[in-house]
Every structure is written in C-alpha cells, then in structure tokens.
PDB file of C-alpha atoms in Angstrom:
ATOM      1  CA  UNK A 518     220.890 141.195  52.705  1.00  0.00           C
ATOM      2  CA  UNK A 519     220.042 143.530  55.594  1.00  0.00           C
ATOM      3  CA  UNK A 520     217.112 145.861  54.900  1.00  0.00           C
ATOM      4  CA  UNK A 521     217.810 148.513  57.556  1.00  0.00           C
ATOM      5  CA  UNK A 522     221.284 148.563  59.069  1.00  0.00           C
ATOM      6  CA  UNK A 523     222.767 150.679  61.845  1.00  0.00           C
ATOM      7  CA  UNK A 524     226.313 151.207  63.011  1.00  0.00           C
ATOM      8  CA  UNK A 525     227.601 150.832  65.579  1.00  0.00           C
ATOM      9  CA  UNK A 526     225.515 148.251  67.444  1.00  0.00           C
ATOM     10  CA  UNK A 527     227.040 149.248  70.786  1.00  0.00           C
ATOM     11  CA  UNK A 528     228.509 152.605  71.774  1.00  0.00           C
ATOM     12  CA  UNK A 529     230.054 153.350  75.161  1.00  0.00           C
ATOM     13  CA  UNK A 530     231.334 156.858  75.720  1.00  0.00           C
ATOM     14  CA  UNK A 531     232.009 159.504  78.337  1.00  0.00           C
ATOM     15  CA  UNK A 532     229.784 162.419  79.250  1.00  0.00           C
ATOM     16  CA  UNK A 533     230.492 165.500  77.181  1.00  0.00           C
ATOM     17  CA  UNK A 534     231.664 163.612  74.093  1.00  0.00           C
ATOM     18  CA  UNK A 535     230.148 163.945  70.617  1.00  0.00           C
ATOM     19  CA  UNK A 536     229.101 160.788  68.757  1.00  0.00           C
ATOM     20  CA  UNK A 537     227.297 159.729  65.603  1.00  0.00           C
ATOM     21  CA  UNK A 538     225.110 156.768  64.703  1.00  0.00           C
ATOM     22  CA  UNK A 539     224.650 155.828  61.055  1.00  0.00           C
ATOM     23  CA  UNK A 540     221.660 154.241  59.368  1.00  0.00           C
ATOM     24  CA  UNK A 541     221.182 152.891  55.864  1.00  0.00           C
ATOM     25  CA  UNK A 542     218.204 151.243  54.181  1.00  0.00           C
ATOM     26  CA  UNK A 543     218.179 149.319  50.899  1.00  0.00           C
ATOM     27  CA  UNK A 544     214.392 149.036  50.588  1.00  0.00           C
ATOM     28  CA  UNK A 545     213.986 152.035  48.311  1.00  0.00           C
ATOM     29  CA  UNK A 546     211.812 153.776  50.901  1.00  0.00           C
ATOM     30  CA  UNK A 547     211.273 157.520  50.879  1.00  0.00           C
ATOM     31  CA  UNK A 548     210.897 158.024  54.627  1.00  0.00           C
ATOM     32  CA  UNK A 549     213.324 157.323  57.473  1.00  0.00           C
ATOM     33  CA  UNK A 550     213.002 157.711  61.230  1.00  0.00           C
ATOM     34  CA  UNK A 551     214.938 157.800  64.471  1.00  0.00           C
ATOM     35  CA  UNK A 552     213.375 156.394  67.627  1.00  0.00           C
ATOM     36  CA  UNK A 553     214.629 156.305  71.198  1.00  0.00           C
ATOM     37  CA  UNK A 554     213.773 153.403  73.498  1.00  0.00           C
ATOM     38  CA  UNK A 555     214.392 154.524  77.037  1.00  0.00           C
ATOM     39  CA  UNK A 556     214.709 152.556  80.282  1.00  0.00           C
ATOM     40  CA  UNK A 557     210.908 152.306  80.530  1.00  0.00           C
ATOM     41  CA  UNK A 558     210.955 150.569  77.125  1.00  0.00           C
ATOM     42  CA  UNK A 559     208.815 153.169  75.341  1.00  0.00           C
ATOM     43  CA  UNK A 560     209.663 153.630  71.669  1.00  0.00           C
ATOM     44  CA  UNK A 561     209.447 157.352  71.012  1.00  0.00           C
ATOM     45  CA  UNK A 562     209.796 159.057  67.658  1.00  0.00           C
ATOM     46  CA  UNK A 563     212.530 161.676  67.521  1.00  0.00           C
ATOM     47  CA  UNK A 564     212.870 162.657  63.864  1.00  0.00           C
ATOM     48  CA  UNK A 565     211.646 161.706  60.435  1.00  0.00           C
ATOM     49  CA  UNK A 566     212.878 162.600  56.959  1.00  0.00           C
ATOM     50  CA  UNK A 567     210.953 162.211  53.730  1.00  0.00           C
ATOM     51  CA  UNK A 568     213.093 162.462  50.586  1.00  0.00           C
ATOM     52  CA  UNK A 569     215.822 164.213  52.589  1.00  0.00           C
ATOM     53  CA  UNK A 570     213.411 166.761  54.085  1.00  0.00           C
ATOM     54  CA  UNK A 571     212.722 166.924  57.815  1.00  0.00           C
ATOM     55  CA  UNK A 572     209.030 166.205  58.412  1.00  0.00           C
ATOM     56  CA  UNK A 573     208.918 165.219  62.082  1.00  0.00           C
ATOM     57  CA  UNK A 574     210.947 166.932  64.774  1.00  0.00           C
ATOM     58  CA  UNK A 575     209.668 165.990  68.196  1.00  0.00           C
ATOM     59  CA  UNK A 576     210.664 167.733  71.406  1.00  0.00           C
ATOM     60  CA  UNK A 577     214.279 166.644  71.414  1.00  0.00           C
ATOM     61  CA  UNK A 578     217.245 168.624  72.814  1.00  0.00           C
ATOM     62  CA  UNK A 579     219.057 170.499  70.062  1.00  0.00           C
ATOM     63  CA  UNK A 580     222.184 168.517  70.970  1.00  0.00           C
ATOM     64  CA  UNK A 581     220.609 165.895  68.689  1.00  0.00           C
ATOM     65  CA  UNK A 582     220.959 166.664  64.996  1.00  0.00           C
ATOM     66  CA  UNK A 583     219.804 164.327  62.226  1.00  0.00           C
ATOM     67  CA  UNK A 584     221.352 164.475  58.778  1.00  0.00           C
ATOM     68  CA  UNK A 585     220.098 162.825  55.606  1.00  0.00           C
ATOM     69  CA  UNK A 586     222.691 162.947  52.795  1.00  0.00           C
ATOM     70  CA  UNK A 587     220.328 160.985  50.526  1.00  0.00           C
ATOM     71  CA  UNK A 588     217.059 159.140  50.974  1.00  0.00           C
ATOM     72  CA  UNK A 589     218.798 155.845  51.779  1.00  0.00           C
ATOM     73  CA  UNK A 590     220.761 157.265  54.718  1.00  0.00           C
ATOM     74  CA  UNK A 591     219.798 159.005  57.945  1.00  0.00           C
ATOM     75  CA  UNK A 592     222.496 159.693  60.508  1.00  0.00           C
ATOM     76  CA  UNK A 593     222.114 160.939  64.070  1.00  0.00           C
ATOM     77  CA  UNK A 594     224.741 163.168  65.625  1.00  0.00           C
ATOM     78  CA  UNK A 595     224.687 163.844  69.363  1.00  0.00           C
ATOM     79  CA  UNK A 596     226.733 166.646  70.929  1.00  0.00           C
ATOM     80  CA  UNK A 597     227.784 166.969  74.561  1.00  0.00           C
ATOM     81  CA  UNK A 598     226.442 163.578  75.611  1.00  0.00           C
ATOM     82  CA  UNK A 599     224.647 163.357  78.957  1.00  0.00           C
ATOM     83  CA  UNK A 600     223.878 160.403  81.227  1.00  0.00           C
ATOM     84  CA  UNK A 601     220.192 160.622  80.276  1.00  0.00           C
ATOM     85  CA  UNK A 602     221.040 159.982  76.639  1.00  0.00           C
ATOM     86  CA  UNK A 603     221.778 156.358  77.499  1.00  0.00           C
ATOM     87  CA  UNK A 604     219.179 154.337  75.600  1.00  0.00           C
ATOM     88  CA  UNK A 605     218.694 152.138  72.560  1.00  0.00           C
ATOM     89  CA  UNK A 606     218.289 154.134  69.360  1.00  0.00           C
ATOM     90  CA  UNK A 607     216.399 152.561  66.463  1.00  0.00           C
ATOM     91  CA  UNK A 608     216.391 153.651  62.871  1.00  0.00           C
ATOM     92  CA  UNK A 609     213.404 152.755  60.681  1.00  0.00           C
ATOM     93  CA  UNK A 610     212.167 153.310  57.158  1.00  0.00           C
ATOM     94  CA  UNK A 611     208.832 153.151  55.370  1.00  0.00           C
ATOM     95  CA  UNK A 612     207.096 153.983  52.122  1.00  0.00           C
ATOM     96  CA  UNK A 613     204.746 156.228  54.070  1.00  0.00           C
ATOM     97  CA  UNK A 614     202.452 158.969  52.902  1.00  0.00           C
ATOM     98  CA  UNK A 615     200.431 161.510  54.872  1.00  0.00           C
ATOM     99  CA  UNK A 616     197.876 158.783  55.596  1.00  0.00           C
ATOM    100  CA  UNK A 617     197.757 155.014  55.543  1.00  0.00           C
ATOM    101  CA  UNK A 618     199.222 152.006  57.216  1.00  0.00           C
ATOM    102  CA  UNK A 619     202.795 153.326  57.532  1.00  0.00           C
ATOM    103  CA  UNK A 620     204.419 149.923  58.045  1.00  0.00           C
ATOM    104  CA  UNK A 621     207.900 150.730  59.260  1.00  0.00           C
ATOM    105  CA  UNK A 622     210.945 148.483  59.001  1.00  0.00           C
ATOM    106  CA  UNK A 623     213.375 148.758  61.888  1.00  0.00           C
ATOM    107  CA  UNK A 624     217.104 148.369  62.194  1.00  0.00           C
ATOM    108  CA  UNK A 625     218.654 146.249  64.956  1.00  0.00           C
ATOM    109  CA  UNK A 626     219.233 149.217  67.267  1.00  0.00           C
ATOM    110  CA  UNK A 627     222.273 150.966  68.725  1.00  0.00           C
ATOM    111  CA  UNK A 628     222.738 150.658  72.473  1.00  0.00           C
ATOM    112  CA  UNK A 629     224.316 153.890  73.690  1.00  0.00           C
ATOM    113  CA  UNK A 630     225.813 153.971  77.173  1.00  0.00           C
ATOM    114  CA  UNK A 631     227.056 157.275  78.547  1.00  0.00           C
ATOM    115  CA  UNK A 632     229.378 156.989  81.559  1.00  0.00           C
TER     116      UNK A 632
ATOM    117  CA  UNK B 907     200.455 161.811  77.899  1.00  0.00           C
ATOM    118  CA  UNK B 908     200.269 158.261  76.606  1.00  0.00           C
ATOM    119  CA  UNK B 909     198.002 158.028  73.593  1.00  0.00           C
ATOM    120  CA  UNK B 910     198.567 154.269  73.261  1.00  0.00           C
ATOM    121  CA  UNK B 911     198.514 152.092  76.367  1.00  0.00           C
ATOM    122  CA  UNK B 912     199.335 148.476  76.957  1.00  0.00           C
ATOM    123  CA  UNK B 913     198.354 147.953  80.560  1.00  0.00           C
ATOM    124  CA  UNK B 914     199.694 144.417  80.962  1.00  0.00           C
ATOM    125  CA  UNK B 915     203.491 144.444  81.240  1.00  0.00           C
ATOM    126  CA  UNK B 916     203.643 140.675  80.863  1.00  0.00           C
ATOM    127  CA  UNK B 917     201.603 137.599  80.010  1.00  0.00           C
ATOM    128  CA  UNK B 918     202.394 133.929  80.487  1.00  0.00           C
ATOM    129  CA  UNK B 919     200.571 131.262  78.439  1.00  0.00           C
ATOM    130  CA  UNK B 920     200.851 127.529  77.980  1.00  0.00           C
ATOM    131  CA  UNK B 921     201.921 126.245  74.563  1.00  0.00           C
ATOM    132  CA  UNK B 922     198.904 125.477  72.372  1.00  0.00           C
ATOM    133  CA  UNK B 923     196.588 127.848  74.232  1.00  0.00           C
ATOM    134  CA  UNK B 924     195.388 131.282  73.141  1.00  0.00           C
ATOM    135  CA  UNK B 925     197.387 134.431  73.895  1.00  0.00           C
ATOM    136  CA  UNK B 926     195.421 137.684  74.072  1.00  0.00           C
ATOM    137  CA  UNK B 927     197.308 140.964  74.153  1.00  0.00           C
ATOM    138  CA  UNK B 928     195.402 144.172  74.728  1.00  0.00           C
ATOM    139  CA  UNK B 929     195.871 147.783  73.734  1.00  0.00           C
ATOM    140  CA  UNK B 930     193.895 150.973  74.405  1.00  0.00           C
ATOM    141  CA  UNK B 931     194.187 154.320  72.679  1.00  0.00           C
ATOM    142  CA  UNK B 932     192.847 157.815  73.233  1.00  0.00           C
ATOM    143  CA  UNK B 933     193.188 159.601  69.875  1.00  0.00           C
ATOM    144  CA  UNK B 934     190.266 158.943  67.536  1.00  0.00           C
ATOM    145  CA  UNK B 935     192.272 160.369  64.603  1.00  0.00           C
ATOM    146  CA  UNK B 936     194.473 157.272  64.325  1.00  0.00           C
ATOM    147  CA  UNK B 937     193.743 155.614  60.976  1.00  0.00           C
ATOM    148  CA  UNK B 938     195.683 152.346  61.277  1.00  0.00           C
ATOM    149  CA  UNK B 939     196.812 150.147  64.113  1.00  0.00           C
ATOM    150  CA  UNK B 940     199.807 147.853  63.924  1.00  0.00           C
ATOM    151  CA  UNK B 941     201.328 145.131  66.055  1.00  0.00           C
ATOM    152  CA  UNK B 942     205.055 144.622  66.192  1.00  0.00           C
ATOM    153  CA  UNK B 943     207.033 141.779  67.713  1.00  0.00           C
ATOM    154  CA  UNK B 944     210.478 142.280  69.214  1.00  0.00           C
ATOM    155  CA  UNK B 945     213.109 139.766  70.237  1.00  0.00           C
ATOM    156  CA  UNK B 946     216.001 140.800  72.546  1.00  0.00           C
ATOM    157  CA  UNK B 947     218.818 142.713  70.830  1.00  0.00           C
ATOM    158  CA  UNK B 948     216.783 143.029  67.616  1.00  0.00           C
ATOM    159  CA  UNK B 949     214.595 145.723  66.131  1.00  0.00           C
ATOM    160  CA  UNK B 950     210.789 145.424  66.151  1.00  0.00           C
ATOM    161  CA  UNK B 951     209.309 143.512  63.206  1.00  0.00           C
ATOM    162  CA  UNK B 952     205.871 144.095  61.760  1.00  0.00           C
ATOM    163  CA  UNK B 953     203.295 141.421  62.546  1.00  0.00           C
ATOM    164  CA  UNK B 954     199.797 142.480  61.521  1.00  0.00           C
ATOM    165  CA  UNK B 955     197.731 145.630  61.107  1.00  0.00           C
ATOM    166  CA  UNK B 956     194.131 146.767  60.951  1.00  0.00           C
ATOM    167  CA  UNK B 957     192.482 149.784  59.404  1.00  0.00           C
ATOM    168  CA  UNK B 958     190.293 151.933  61.624  1.00  0.00           C
ATOM    169  CA  UNK B 959     187.338 151.147  59.358  1.00  0.00           C
ATOM    170  CA  UNK B 960     187.593 147.397  59.987  1.00  0.00           C
ATOM    171  CA  UNK B 961     186.864 145.395  63.092  1.00  0.00           C
ATOM    172  CA  UNK B 962     188.903 142.276  62.394  1.00  0.00           C
ATOM    173  CA  UNK B 963     191.959 141.199  60.426  1.00  0.00           C
ATOM    174  CA  UNK B 964     193.349 137.691  60.354  1.00  0.00           C
ATOM    175  CA  UNK B 965     196.701 136.322  59.197  1.00  0.00           C
ATOM    176  CA  UNK B 966     197.383 132.692  59.986  1.00  0.00           C
ATOM    177  CA  UNK B 967     197.587 132.227  63.756  1.00  0.00           C
ATOM    178  CA  UNK B 968     197.297 135.987  64.363  1.00  0.00           C
ATOM    179  CA  UNK B 969     194.035 137.930  64.528  1.00  0.00           C
ATOM    180  CA  UNK B 970     193.595 141.548  65.490  1.00  0.00           C
ATOM    181  CA  UNK B 971     190.236 142.871  66.697  1.00  0.00           C
ATOM    182  CA  UNK B 972     189.317 146.533  66.846  1.00  0.00           C
ATOM    183  CA  UNK B 973     186.529 147.992  68.970  1.00  0.00           C
ATOM    184  CA  UNK B 974     186.403 151.611  67.870  1.00  0.00           C
ATOM    185  CA  UNK B 975     183.706 152.701  70.286  1.00  0.00           C
ATOM    186  CA  UNK B 976     185.798 151.436  73.206  1.00  0.00           C
ATOM    187  CA  UNK B 977     189.063 152.609  71.617  1.00  0.00           C
ATOM    188  CA  UNK B 978     190.428 149.143  72.235  1.00  0.00           C
ATOM    189  CA  UNK B 979     192.229 146.559  70.174  1.00  0.00           C
ATOM    190  CA  UNK B 980     193.505 143.105  70.884  1.00  0.00           C
ATOM    191  CA  UNK B 981     195.867 140.614  69.287  1.00  0.00           C
ATOM    192  CA  UNK B 982     194.953 136.934  69.490  1.00  0.00           C
ATOM    193  CA  UNK B 983     197.547 134.243  68.852  1.00  0.00           C
ATOM    194  CA  UNK B 984     196.148 130.733  68.407  1.00  0.00           C
ATOM    195  CA  UNK B 985     197.747 128.321  69.042  1.00  0.00           C
ATOM    196  CA  UNK B 986     200.598 129.913  70.952  1.00  0.00           C
ATOM    197  CA  UNK B 987     204.061 128.501  70.324  1.00  0.00           C
ATOM    198  CA  UNK B 988     207.302 128.871  72.321  1.00  0.00           C
ATOM    199  CA  UNK B 989     208.797 130.877  69.429  1.00  0.00           C
ATOM    200  CA  UNK B 990     206.094 133.492  70.004  1.00  0.00           C
ATOM    201  CA  UNK B 991     207.823 134.483  73.253  1.00  0.00           C
ATOM    202  CA  UNK B 992     208.821 138.105  72.673  1.00  0.00           C
ATOM    203  CA  UNK B 993     207.769 141.676  73.450  1.00  0.00           C
ATOM    204  CA  UNK B 994     204.675 142.778  71.541  1.00  0.00           C
ATOM    205  CA  UNK B 995     204.152 146.455  70.789  1.00  0.00           C
ATOM    206  CA  UNK B 996     200.886 148.006  69.777  1.00  0.00           C
ATOM    207  CA  UNK B 997     201.280 151.067  67.527  1.00  0.00           C
ATOM    208  CA  UNK B 998     198.865 153.601  66.066  1.00  0.00           C
ATOM    209  CA  UNK B 999     199.407 155.441  62.809  1.00  0.00           C
ATOM    210  CA  UNK B1000     198.636 159.071  62.139  1.00  0.00           C
ATOM    211  CA  UNK B1001     200.191 160.384  58.960  1.00  0.00           C
ATOM    212  CA  UNK B1002     203.922 159.788  59.015  1.00  0.00           C
ATOM    213  CA  UNK B1003     203.949 159.077  62.731  1.00  0.00           C
ATOM    214  CA  UNK B1004     203.643 155.784  64.639  1.00  0.00           C
ATOM    215  CA  UNK B1005     202.807 156.079  68.333  1.00  0.00           C
ATOM    216  CA  UNK B1006     203.822 153.028  70.333  1.00  0.00           C
ATOM    217  CA  UNK B1007     202.593 151.488  73.544  1.00  0.00           C
ATOM    218  CA  UNK B1008     205.039 150.335  76.211  1.00  0.00           C
ATOM    219  CA  UNK B1009     204.906 146.705  75.115  1.00  0.00           C
ATOM    220  CA  UNK B1010     203.783 143.412  76.674  1.00  0.00           C
ATOM    221  CA  UNK B1011     206.235 140.591  77.318  1.00  0.00           C
ATOM    222  CA  UNK B1012     204.690 137.299  76.195  1.00  0.00           C
ATOM    223  CA  UNK B1013     206.123 134.057  77.553  1.00  0.00           C
ATOM    224  CA  UNK B1014     204.838 130.827  76.033  1.00  0.00           C
ATOM    225  CA  UNK B1015     205.673 127.843  78.209  1.00  0.00           C
ATOM    226  CA  UNK B1016     206.206 124.415  76.675  1.00  0.00           C
TER     227      UNK B1016
END
C-alpha cells in the first residue's frame, strides 16, 4: 500500500499549456509539501500545507498554485508552462511541528518535460 | 545561497569497506539533520537523523556524526554493500522546512 502517491509519473507537454499534478498520502500526516528537483539535482521546497493551510510559500512564480482539498491531498497546478519548468516534482508528507526532526516521506516523483 | 553543502558529487568504494559522506551547513539555527537515500526514478527515503544536541547516532551499519563547532556532519556506512549504491542527500531541519544539499552519488563496487 503506497504511502505517498503522485500522478502522473511522467508528463510531457507543450509550452503555454496548463497542467496539474496530484498527490495523496495515506499516512495520516498533517503536513504536505511540494519540492522541485532541477537539472542540478537540488531538491528545493516550493510549498507546504499544514491541515489545509499554506505555511510555506517559497519564491515561486505565481503560475504555480497549490491546492489542498483535505489534509490527505495536495495538488499542484501550473499555468502557462515554460521550458524552465521542466524538472522532477516531488510530493512529501510529515507529522511535523514548528520544531523537531521533521522526517518527511516522499512520493515517487513526477517528471515534467516542457517542449 | 546554499545553506547545506555536499561538496563531493560522487564517491566510489569497494564492497566491505567504509563509505564516508560529508555535509557542511551554514545556519546554526538548524535543529535536526537527516540523511536520505535515493534510487533512480524513486523518491528519497529517510535513512538516519541526528539532533543538533547530539554528536553521534548509530543505526545498524549507518552512523552519523555531528561536529557543531565546525558545522559539519558525516554519514559512515560500514560495511558498504552494492545495494547501498544510490544518491545520498543531507538535509537540515528548521521548523516545517527541510533544506537539502545537492547529493552525493555513492557507487559500491563488488
């Protein structure tokens, strides 16, 4: 039984299109995250939601909009896709608080290719 | 501005020997440090962590050492096995946020 799942696993699309990536966790965690792993392989936090409230919003173009319908789901919608958006996007979840270990569980990633 | 740095992009080790992966950080407010392991086409998986108030944590073949004055930590794997071949990420925790290093590719040769 998959703990953190993402769909789709691969996404190939044209510049200018709008696309969504979905994430679900069945761990009962309160906090979910979106990360971007770029061509230099850095994993960078984009957004985080705790109990459906946005708690982290890094410097990300406003073409990226996260949505959390409930605490088990965090979706990422991207408008007007650009070449530079090509990357692997990882969803994660944790039972994190404002301090502590913050062990995060990651999904398998979505490889987005913008042509 | 990289707050967590892994300066060795790759490391190659013989099976049975020790693997040592290093990580440096700049922010003294980090309260936990974590190591993650990542296989191709999979998400990172948690390996081991250490609190900023400790200097060592051990779990089976994996030991993490923290030198707070040098803002340096290292992951030791003894003995190394071919299945340990993966990318290892160092991460630092501050509140809800994890800050990751760029990763080190470990290859264990049999």
